[in-house]
Amino acid sequence: MKFSSAGLALITVTSINLPCASGSFALHSRYLSVRNSKLYSASPASDSDSTPETKDAEILPISKPSVGTNLVKSDWKPPQGEAFKQGIFPNVPKLITMDATDTLIQLKSEVGLIYRNILHEATRFRARLPTPSCFTQAFNKAFLEVDEKYPCYGCGLGMTSREWWHMVSKKTFDYVEQLDYEPGLRRRLDGPLGDAVFEVLYNSVFTGTEAWELKPGVLDALSRFKMWREEGGPMIAVLANHDERLHQIFTNLGIADAFDFVLTSREIGSAKPSRSAFEVAMSRAGVGEASLCMHIGDGMNTDVIGAANAGWHGVWIPHINKDDIPKDIDPDLIFSRSGDLFAVLDMFGLDPFFRVISTTRYNDERGNFMDEVRVYTEDDFEDEGGRLELPAAPKSWEGPGRL
């Protein structure tokens, strides 16, 4: 096989033996492939009138495009949420702040279940109450109304956070219409019973481990953030839309000493996504350049967009199965998306090679919020006529006797 100057194959056949049913036959003529001969005859004429001399194929070098040449026009942009892969934010920020609720801590159950349980306990478990979802919907409606009228938990309006939450508690029960079906319950809620329920919710339940717990992996991740800080890394702080009880919650959960400082919207008089909230954090940390600050949170508007508007780099940790980027955000918004705090550490090469992953939570007859696991042995059983029976255990509905 040889090639013409036009790069087309010229096939010369001297002898081809093709087996067939009757034997074989030989083709002894020199010919060109009909297809290739047509292509050759149609090729541009050479400078010489004579037939161009064939030669072996050559690999010709491809010239590089000039600077600025676009081989393919495209509107492609790097996907949002991957700014850390593009090296947009500094390798070592001077300040990292974190959101609290649903980033560091979370409720053990939906808020409506907690409100329902305390009310049920206050009625000595006699009242017939609607499902927890009714209380959750009522709470969300009450919270939004009060927050819109008295932002930052009443800061600067002559109202304490206690009074603010008392208003939310009362409206929550007012919006549960099904409570009217229980004779006398509404009247009692408007009196001492409602006040007693609120005191337990405000002072006991929502300040400790009965309602709150750390998100999986947070304790281990915070210990590594703390090690990073002690080795010359950035300051670690909390910037949360919360009231001043957050300090007590962190103490009860054992993470208060993991942060250089904790700022709540109630205490600073400004809530995220307001730019002033981030500026207070910069002032507290003594950092003058916003580009050296990073904020981590689960809220796209309050945490990510708020941080971006303040000149910070936002890191979004979305809820499970809710990690799609909202379609209504600015397509030019620069931020990073992360699965958890360990993934944030991995952005800086600090993710541990081994770590414990929580998979489940123990349950027994004492309910879901137990602190230890009971191990049954033969000593735990009573012998009744040769039959082992488990002794009567205190039931969860007996309550702690606080109401």
CSV table of C-alpha atoms in Angstrom, one decimal:
chain,number,residue,atom,x,y,z
A,1,MET,CA,0.0,0.0,0.0
A,2,LYS,CA,1.3,3.4,-1.0
A,3,PHE,CA,-0.1,6.9,-0.6
A,4,SER,CA,-0.4,9.7,-3.2
A,5,SER,CA,0.5,13.3,-2.5
A,6,ALA,CA,-3.1,13.9,-1.6
A,7,GLY,CA,-2.9,11.3,1.1
A,8,LEU,CA,-5.2,8.7,-0.6
A,9,ALA,CA,-4.4,5.1,-0.6
A,10,LEU,CA,-3.5,3.4,-3.8
A,11,ILE,CA,-3.9,-0.3,-3.7
A,12,THR,CA,-2.0,-2.5,-6.1
A,13,VAL,CA,-3.1,-6.1,-6.3
A,14,THR,CA,-0.8,-8.6,-8.0
A,15,SER,CA,-2.5,-11.8,-7.0
A,16,ILE,CA,-5.4,-12.6,-4.8
A,17,ASN,CA,-6.4,-16.2,-4.1
A,18,LEU,CA,-10.0,-16.4,-2.9
A,19,PRO,CA,-11.4,-19.8,-1.8
A,20,CYS,CA,-14.8,-20.7,-3.0
A,21,ALA,CA,-17.0,-23.7,-3.4
A,22,SER,CA,-15.5,-24.7,-6.7
A,23,GLY,CA,-12.0,-24.2,-5.6
A,24,SER,CA,-10.0,-21.0,-6.2
A,25,PHE,CA,-9.4,-18.5,-8.9
A,26,ALA,CA,-6.6,-16.0,-9.4
A,27,LEU,CA,-6.8,-12.4,-10.4
A,28,HIS,CA,-3.6,-11.5,-12.4
A,29,SER,CA,-4.3,-8.0,-13.5
A,30,ARG,CA,-2.9,-4.8,-11.9
A,31,TYR,CA,-5.7,-2.5,-11.1
A,32,LEU,CA,-6.6,0.4,-8.8
A,33,SER,CA,-9.5,0.4,-6.4
A,34,VAL,CA,-12.4,1.9,-8.3
A,35,ARG,CA,-13.2,4.0,-5.3
A,36,ASN,CA,-9.7,5.2,-4.7
A,37,SER,CA,-9.1,5.8,-8.4
A,38,LYS,CA,-12.1,8.2,-8.5
A,39,LEU,CA,-10.8,10.0,-5.4
A,40,TYR,CA,-7.4,10.3,-6.9
A,41,SER,CA,-8.6,11.6,-10.2
A,42,ALA,CA,-10.6,14.2,-8.3
A,43,SER,CA,-7.6,15.4,-6.2
A,44,PRO,CA,-6.1,18.8,-6.9
A,45,ALA,CA,-3.6,18.9,-9.7
A,46,SER,CA,0.1,19.2,-8.8
A,47,ASP,CA,2.5,21.8,-10.1
A,48,SER,CA,3.9,19.3,-12.6
A,49,ASP,CA,1.9,18.1,-15.5
A,50,SER,CA,3.1,14.6,-14.9
A,51,THR,CA,1.4,12.1,-12.6
A,52,PRO,CA,2.6,12.9,-9.0
A,53,GLU,CA,5.0,10.4,-7.6
A,54,THR,CA,3.7,8.3,-4.8
A,55,LYS,CA,5.6,8.2,-1.5
A,56,ASP,CA,5.3,6.7,2.0
A,57,ALA,CA,2.9,8.3,4.4
A,58,GLU,CA,4.3,11.0,6.6
A,59,ILE,CA,3.1,12.3,10.0
A,60,LEU,CA,2.9,16.0,9.6
A,61,PRO,CA,3.2,18.2,12.7
A,62,ILE,CA,0.1,20.1,13.8
A,63,SER,CA,0.7,23.8,14.4
A,64,LYS,CA,-0.4,25.1,17.8
A,65,PRO,CA,-3.2,27.7,17.8
A,66,SER,CA,-2.2,31.2,18.5
A,67,VAL,CA,-2.8,32.7,21.9
A,68,GLY,CA,-6.4,33.6,22.5
A,69,THR,CA,-7.7,31.3,19.8
A,70,ASN,CA,-11.0,29.6,20.8
A,71,LEU,CA,-11.2,26.2,19.1
A,72,VAL,CA,-14.7,25.7,20.5
A,73,LYS,CA,-17.0,28.4,21.6
A,74,SER,CA,-18.8,27.5,24.8
A,75,ASP,CA,-20.6,29.2,27.7
A,76,TRP,CA,-19.4,26.6,30.2
A,77,LYS,CA,-18.6,27.9,33.7
A,78,PRO,CA,-17.2,26.0,36.7
A,79,PRO,CA,-20.1,24.4,38.6
A,80,GLN,CA,-21.2,26.4,41.6
A,81,GLY,CA,-20.3,25.1,45.0
A,82,GLU,CA,-16.8,24.0,44.0
A,83,ALA,CA,-14.8,27.2,44.7
A,84,PHE,CA,-12.4,25.4,47.0
A,85,LYS,CA,-11.3,23.2,44.0
A,86,GLN,CA,-10.5,26.4,42.1
A,87,GLY,CA,-8.4,27.9,44.8
A,88,ILE,CA,-10.6,31.0,45.1
A,89,PHE,CA,-10.4,31.4,48.9
A,90,PRO,CA,-7.1,31.7,50.8
A,91,ASN,CA,-5.4,28.5,51.8
A,92,VAL,CA,-5.4,29.5,55.4
A,93,PRO,CA,-8.2,31.9,56.5
A,94,LYS,CA,-7.7,33.9,59.7
A,95,LEU,CA,-11.2,33.4,60.9
A,96,ILE,CA,-13.7,30.5,60.5
A,97,THR,CA,-17.2,30.9,62.0
A,98,MET,CA,-19.9,28.3,62.1
A,99,ASP,CA,-23.6,28.3,62.3
A,100,ALA,CA,-25.2,26.5,65.3
A,101,THR,CA,-28.6,24.9,64.6
A,102,ASP,CA,-28.4,22.1,62.0
A,103,THR,CA,-24.7,22.7,61.5
A,104,LEU,CA,-23.3,21.9,65.0
A,105,ILE,CA,-26.4,20.9,66.9
A,106,GLN,CA,-29.8,19.6,66.1
A,107,LEU,CA,-33.1,18.8,67.8
A,108,LYS,CA,-33.5,15.2,68.8
A,109,SER,CA,-37.0,15.2,67.4
A,110,GLU,CA,-39.3,17.6,65.7
A,111,VAL,CA,-40.2,20.6,67.7
A,112,GLY,CA,-43.9,19.8,67.7
A,113,LEU,CA,-43.2,16.4,69.5
A,114,ILE,CA,-41.4,18.2,72.2
A,115,TYR,CA,-44.2,20.7,72.8
A,116,ARG,CA,-46.7,17.9,72.7
A,117,ASN,CA,-44.8,15.8,75.2
A,118,ILE,CA,-44.4,18.5,77.8
A,119,LEU,CA,-48.1,19.5,77.5
A,120,HIS,CA,-49.1,15.8,77.8
A,121,GLU,CA,-46.8,15.5,80.9
A,122,ALA,CA,-48.4,18.6,82.4
A,123,THR,CA,-51.9,17.1,82.2
A,124,ARG,CA,-50.7,14.0,83.9
A,125,PHE,CA,-50.9,12.2,80.5
A,126,ARG,CA,-54.7,12.4,80.6
A,127,ALA,CA,-55.4,14.8,77.8
A,128,ARG,CA,-56.1,13.6,74.3
A,129,LEU,CA,-53.8,15.6,72.1
A,130,PRO,CA,-53.4,15.8,68.3
A,131,THR,CA,-50.4,14.6,66.4
A,132,PRO,CA,-46.9,16.3,66.7
A,133,SER,CA,-47.2,17.7,63.2
A,134,CYS,CA,-50.1,19.9,64.4
A,135,PHE,CA,-47.8,21.4,67.0
A,136,THR,CA,-44.9,21.7,64.6
A,137,GLN,CA,-47.0,23.7,62.1
A,138,ALA,CA,-48.4,25.9,64.8
A,139,PHE,CA,-44.8,26.6,66.2
A,140,ASN,CA,-43.5,27.5,62.8
A,141,LYS,CA,-46.3,29.9,62.2
A,142,ALA,CA,-45.9,31.5,65.7
A,143,PHE,CA,-42.1,31.8,65.4
A,144,LEU,CA,-42.3,33.5,62.0
A,145,GLU,CA,-44.9,36.0,63.2
A,146,VAL,CA,-43.1,36.9,66.4
A,147,ASP,CA,-39.7,37.1,64.7
A,148,GLU,CA,-41.0,39.4,62.0
A,149,LYS,CA,-42.5,41.7,64.5
A,150,TYR,CA,-39.7,41.6,67.1
A,151,PRO,CA,-36.5,40.6,65.3
A,152,CYS,CA,-33.3,39.3,67.1
A,153,TYR,CA,-35.4,37.9,69.9
A,154,GLY,CA,-36.6,41.3,70.9
A,155,CYS,CA,-33.2,42.9,71.2
A,156,GLY,CA,-33.3,46.7,71.4
A,157,LEU,CA,-37.1,46.7,71.8
A,158,GLY,CA,-37.2,46.6,75.6
A,159,MET,CA,-38.1,42.9,75.5
A,160,THR,CA,-36.2,40.0,77.1
A,161,SER,CA,-35.7,36.7,75.2
A,162,ARG,CA,-37.7,35.1,77.9
A,163,GLU,CA,-40.7,37.3,77.1
A,164,TRP,CA,-40.1,36.7,73.4
A,165,TRP,CA,-40.2,33.0,73.7
A,166,HIS,CA,-43.2,33.1,76.1
A,167,MET,CA,-45.1,34.9,73.3
A,168,VAL,CA,-44.1,32.1,70.8
A,169,SER,CA,-45.1,29.4,73.3
A,170,LYS,CA,-48.6,30.9,73.8
A,171,LYS,CA,-49.2,31.5,70.1
A,172,THR,CA,-48.1,27.9,69.4
A,173,PHE,CA,-50.8,26.4,71.6
A,174,ASP,CA,-53.3,29.0,70.4
A,175,TYR,CA,-52.8,27.9,66.8
A,176,VAL,CA,-53.4,24.2,67.6
A,177,GLU,CA,-57.1,24.2,67.0
A,178,GLN,CA,-57.6,20.6,68.0
A,179,LEU,CA,-56.9,21.5,71.7
A,180,ASP,CA,-60.4,23.0,71.8
A,181,TYR,CA,-61.8,19.5,71.6
A,182,GLU,CA,-60.4,18.6,75.0
A,183,PRO,CA,-62.9,20.1,77.6
A,184,GLY,CA,-61.3,22.7,79.8
A,185,LEU,CA,-57.8,22.4,78.4
A,186,ARG,CA,-57.8,25.7,76.5
A,187,ARG,CA,-58.9,27.5,79.7
A,188,ARG,CA,-56.1,25.9,81.7
A,189,LEU,CA,-53.5,26.8,79.1
A,190,ASP,CA,-54.5,30.4,79.3
A,191,GLY,CA,-53.7,30.3,83.0
A,192,PRO,CA,-51.1,28.7,85.3
A,193,LEU,CA,-50.8,25.5,83.2
A,194,GLY,CA,-49.6,27.4,80.2
A,195,ASP,CA,-47.0,29.3,82.3
A,196,ALA,CA,-45.8,26.1,83.9
A,197,VAL,CA,-45.3,24.4,80.5
A,198,PHE,CA,-43.4,27.4,79.2
A,199,GLU,CA,-41.1,27.5,82.2
A,200,VAL,CA,-40.1,23.8,81.6
A,201,LEU,CA,-39.6,24.4,77.9
A,202,TYR,CA,-37.5,27.5,78.3
A,203,ASN,CA,-35.4,26.7,81.4
A,204,SER,CA,-35.0,23.0,81.1
A,205,VAL,CA,-35.9,21.3,77.9
A,206,PHE,CA,-34.4,23.7,75.3
A,207,THR,CA,-31.2,24.4,77.3
A,208,GLY,CA,-29.8,20.9,77.5
A,209,THR,CA,-29.6,17.4,76.2
A,210,GLU,CA,-33.3,16.6,76.5
A,211,ALA,CA,-34.0,18.5,73.3
A,212,TRP,CA,-30.5,19.1,71.7
A,213,GLU,CA,-27.8,16.8,70.5
A,214,LEU,CA,-24.6,17.2,68.5
A,215,LYS,CA,-24.8,16.4,64.9
A,216,PRO,CA,-22.9,13.1,64.0
A,217,GLY,CA,-19.2,13.6,63.8
A,218,VAL,CA,-19.2,17.2,65.2
A,219,LEU,CA,-17.3,16.4,68.4
A,220,ASP,CA,-14.4,14.7,66.5
A,221,ALA,CA,-14.4,17.4,63.8
A,222,LEU,CA,-14.3,20.2,66.4
A,223,SER,CA,-11.4,18.6,68.2
A,224,ARG,CA,-9.4,18.7,64.9
A,225,PHE,CA,-10.4,22.3,64.2
A,226,LYS,CA,-9.2,23.1,67.7
A,227,MET,CA,-5.9,21.3,67.1
A,228,TRP,CA,-5.5,23.3,63.9
A,229,ARG,CA,-6.1,26.5,65.7
A,230,GLU,CA,-3.5,25.6,68.4
A,231,GLU,CA,-1.0,24.8,65.7
A,232,GLY,CA,-1.2,28.3,64.3
A,233,GLY,CA,-4.4,28.0,62.3
A,234,PRO,CA,-7.4,30.3,62.1
A,235,MET,CA,-9.6,31.4,65.0
A,236,ILE,CA,-12.7,29.2,65.4
A,237,ALA,CA,-16.0,30.9,66.4
A,238,VAL,CA,-19.8,30.6,66.2
A,239,LEU,CA,-22.0,33.1,64.5
A,240,ALA,CA,-25.7,32.1,65.0
A,241,ASN,CA,-29.2,33.4,64.9
A,242,HIS,CA,-30.0,32.4,68.4
A,243,ASP,CA,-30.6,33.8,71.9
A,244,GLU,CA,-28.1,33.9,74.8
A,245,ARG,CA,-29.1,30.4,76.0
A,246,LEU,CA,-26.8,29.0,73.2
A,247,HIS,CA,-23.8,29.3,75.6
A,248,GLN,CA,-25.6,27.0,78.1
A,249,ILE,CA,-26.5,24.6,75.4
A,250,PHE,CA,-22.9,24.3,74.3
A,251,THR,CA,-21.7,23.9,77.9
A,252,ASN,CA,-24.3,21.1,78.4
A,253,LEU,CA,-23.2,19.4,75.2
A,254,GLY,CA,-19.5,19.7,76.1
A,255,ILE,CA,-18.3,21.9,73.2
A,256,ALA,CA,-18.1,25.3,74.8
A,257,ASP,CA,-14.3,25.3,75.0
A,258,ALA,CA,-13.9,24.5,71.3
A,259,PHE,CA,-14.5,28.1,70.2
A,260,ASP,CA,-12.6,31.4,70.7
A,261,PHE,CA,-16.0,33.1,71.0
A,262,VAL,CA,-19.7,32.6,70.4
A,263,LEU,CA,-21.9,35.4,69.0
A,264,THR,CA,-25.7,35.2,69.0
A,265,SER,CA,-28.0,37.6,67.2
A,266,ARG,CA,-29.7,38.4,70.4
A,267,GLU,CA,-26.4,39.6,72.0
A,268,ILE,CA,-25.0,41.5,69.0
A,269,GLY,CA,-28.3,43.0,67.9
A,270,SER,CA,-28.0,41.8,64.3
A,271,ALA,CA,-29.0,38.6,62.6
A,272,LYS,CA,-27.6,36.9,59.5
A,273,PRO,CA,-27.7,37.5,56.6
A,274,SER,CA,-27.1,41.1,57.6
A,275,ARG,CA,-23.7,42.3,56.8
A,276,SER,CA,-23.3,43.9,60.2
A,277,ALA,CA,-23.4,40.5,61.9
A,278,PHE,CA,-20.3,39.4,60.0
A,279,GLU,CA,-18.6,42.7,60.6
A,280,VAL,CA,-19.1,42.2,64.4
A,281,ALA,CA,-17.4,38.8,64.1
A,282,MET,CA,-14.5,40.4,62.2
A,283,SER,CA,-14.1,43.1,64.8
A,284,ARG,CA,-14.3,40.5,67.7
A,285,ALA,CA,-11.5,38.4,66.0
A,286,GLY,CA,-9.4,41.4,65.1
A,287,VAL,CA,-9.4,40.6,61.4
A,288,GLY,CA,-9.5,43.5,59.1
A,289,GLU,CA,-9.8,41.8,55.7
A,290,ALA,CA,-13.1,40.1,54.8
A,291,SER,CA,-11.5,37.8,52.2
A,292,LEU,CA,-9.6,36.1,55.0
A,293,CYS,CA,-12.8,35.0,56.7
A,294,MET,CA,-14.9,31.9,56.1
A,295,HIS,CA,-18.4,31.0,57.4
A,296,ILE,CA,-19.9,27.5,57.5
A,297,GLY,CA,-23.6,26.9,57.7
A,298,ASP,CA,-26.7,25.0,56.4
A,299,GLY,CA,-28.7,28.1,55.3
A,300,MET,CA,-28.3,29.2,51.7
A,301,ASN,CA,-29.7,32.7,52.4
A,302,THR,CA,-28.6,33.3,56.0
A,303,ASP,CA,-25.2,31.7,55.8
A,304,VAL,CA,-23.9,31.5,52.2
A,305,ILE,CA,-25.4,34.5,50.6
A,306,GLY,CA,-25.0,36.5,53.8
A,307,ALA,CA,-21.3,35.7,54.0
A,308,ALA,CA,-20.7,36.5,50.3
A,309,ASN,CA,-22.4,39.9,50.6
A,310,ALA,CA,-20.0,40.6,53.5
A,311,GLY,CA,-17.0,39.7,51.4
A,312,TRP,CA,-16.5,36.3,53.2
A,313,HIS,CA,-16.3,32.9,51.6
A,314,GLY,CA,-19.3,30.8,52.4
A,315,VAL,CA,-19.3,27.0,52.8
A,316,TRP,CA,-22.7,25.4,52.5
A,317,ILE,CA,-23.5,22.1,54.3
A,318,PRO,CA,-26.9,21.2,53.0
A,319,HIS,CA,-29.4,19.0,54.7
A,320,ILE,CA,-29.5,15.3,53.7
A,321,ASN,CA,-31.3,14.8,50.4
A,322,LYS,CA,-31.7,18.6,50.0
A,323,ASP,CA,-28.3,19.4,48.4
A,324,ASP,CA,-29.6,20.8,45.1
A,325,ILE,CA,-28.5,24.4,44.6
A,326,PRO,CA,-31.6,26.6,44.5
A,327,LYS,CA,-32.5,27.8,41.0
A,328,ASP,CA,-33.2,31.4,42.1
A,329,ILE,CA,-29.8,32.2,43.4
A,330,ASP,CA,-27.3,34.4,41.5
A,331,PRO,CA,-25.4,32.1,39.0
A,332,ASP,CA,-22.3,34.1,39.7
A,333,LEU,CA,-22.4,33.5,43.4
A,334,ILE,CA,-19.1,32.0,44.6
A,335,PHE,CA,-19.2,29.5,47.4
A,336,SER,CA,-18.2,26.0,48.4
A,337,ARG,CA,-20.4,23.0,49.1
A,338,SER,CA,-19.5,20.4,51.7
A,339,GLY,CA,-21.0,17.3,53.1
A,340,ASP,CA,-19.9,17.9,56.7
A,341,LEU,CA,-17.2,19.5,58.8
A,342,PHE,CA,-14.8,16.7,57.9
A,343,ALA,CA,-15.1,17.7,54.2
A,344,VAL,CA,-14.3,21.3,55.2
A,345,LEU,CA,-11.1,20.0,56.9
A,346,ASP,CA,-10.3,18.1,53.8
A,347,MET,CA,-10.3,21.3,51.8
A,348,PHE,CA,-7.1,22.2,53.7
A,349,GLY,CA,-5.7,18.7,53.8
A,350,LEU,CA,-6.6,18.1,57.4
A,351,ASP,CA,-9.3,15.4,57.1
A,352,PRO,CA,-8.3,12.4,59.4
A,353,PHE,CA,-7.5,9.2,57.6
A,354,PHE,CA,-9.6,7.2,60.2
A,355,ARG,CA,-12.7,8.4,62.0
A,356,VAL,CA,-15.7,6.9,63.7
A,357,ILE,CA,-19.0,7.1,61.8
A,358,SER,CA,-22.2,7.0,63.9
A,359,THR,CA,-24.7,4.8,62.3
A,360,THR,CA,-27.6,4.3,64.8
A,361,ARG,CA,-28.9,5.2,68.2
A,362,TYR,CA,-29.8,2.7,70.9
A,363,ASN,CA,-33.5,2.3,71.9
A,364,ASP,CA,-35.1,0.5,74.7
A,365,GLU,CA,-38.2,0.6,76.9
A,366,ARG,CA,-37.1,3.9,78.4
A,367,GLY,CA,-37.5,5.8,75.1
A,368,ASN,CA,-35.3,7.2,72.4
A,369,PHE,CA,-33.4,9.7,74.5
A,370,MET,CA,-31.5,7.3,76.7
A,371,ASP,CA,-28.0,7.9,78.0
A,372,GLU,CA,-26.8,4.3,78.4
A,373,VAL,CA,-27.5,0.8,77.2
A,374,ARG,CA,-29.0,-1.7,79.5
A,375,VAL,CA,-27.5,-5.2,79.4
A,376,TYR,CA,-29.7,-7.9,80.6
A,377,THR,CA,-28.3,-10.8,82.6
A,378,GLU,CA,-29.9,-13.5,84.7
A,379,ASP,CA,-29.5,-11.4,87.8
A,380,ASP,CA,-31.9,-8.9,86.2
A,381,PHE,CA,-34.8,-11.4,86.1
A,382,GLU,CA,-37.1,-12.7,88.7
A,383,ASP,CA,-37.8,-16.4,89.1
A,384,GLU,CA,-41.6,-16.9,89.1
A,385,GLY,CA,-42.3,-20.6,89.3
A,386,GLY,CA,-39.4,-21.6,87.2
A,387,ARG,CA,-40.1,-18.9,84.7
A,388,LEU,CA,-37.8,-15.9,84.3
A,389,GLU,CA,-39.7,-12.6,84.1
A,390,LEU,CA,-38.4,-9.1,83.6
A,391,PRO,CA,-39.2,-6.9,86.6
A,392,ALA,CA,-41.4,-3.9,86.1
A,393,ALA,CA,-39.4,-1.0,84.8
A,394,PRO,CA,-40.4,2.7,85.2
A,395,LYS,CA,-42.4,3.8,82.1
A,396,SER,CA,-41.5,7.0,80.2
A,397,TRP,CA,-45.0,8.5,80.7
A,398,GLU,CA,-44.5,8.7,84.5
A,399,GLY,CA,-42.4,11.7,83.8
A,400,PRO,CA,-39.6,13.4,85.9
A,401,GLY,CA,-42.1,15.0,88.3
A,402,ARG,CA,-41.4,18.6,87.3
A,403,LEU,CA,-45.0,19.6,86.5
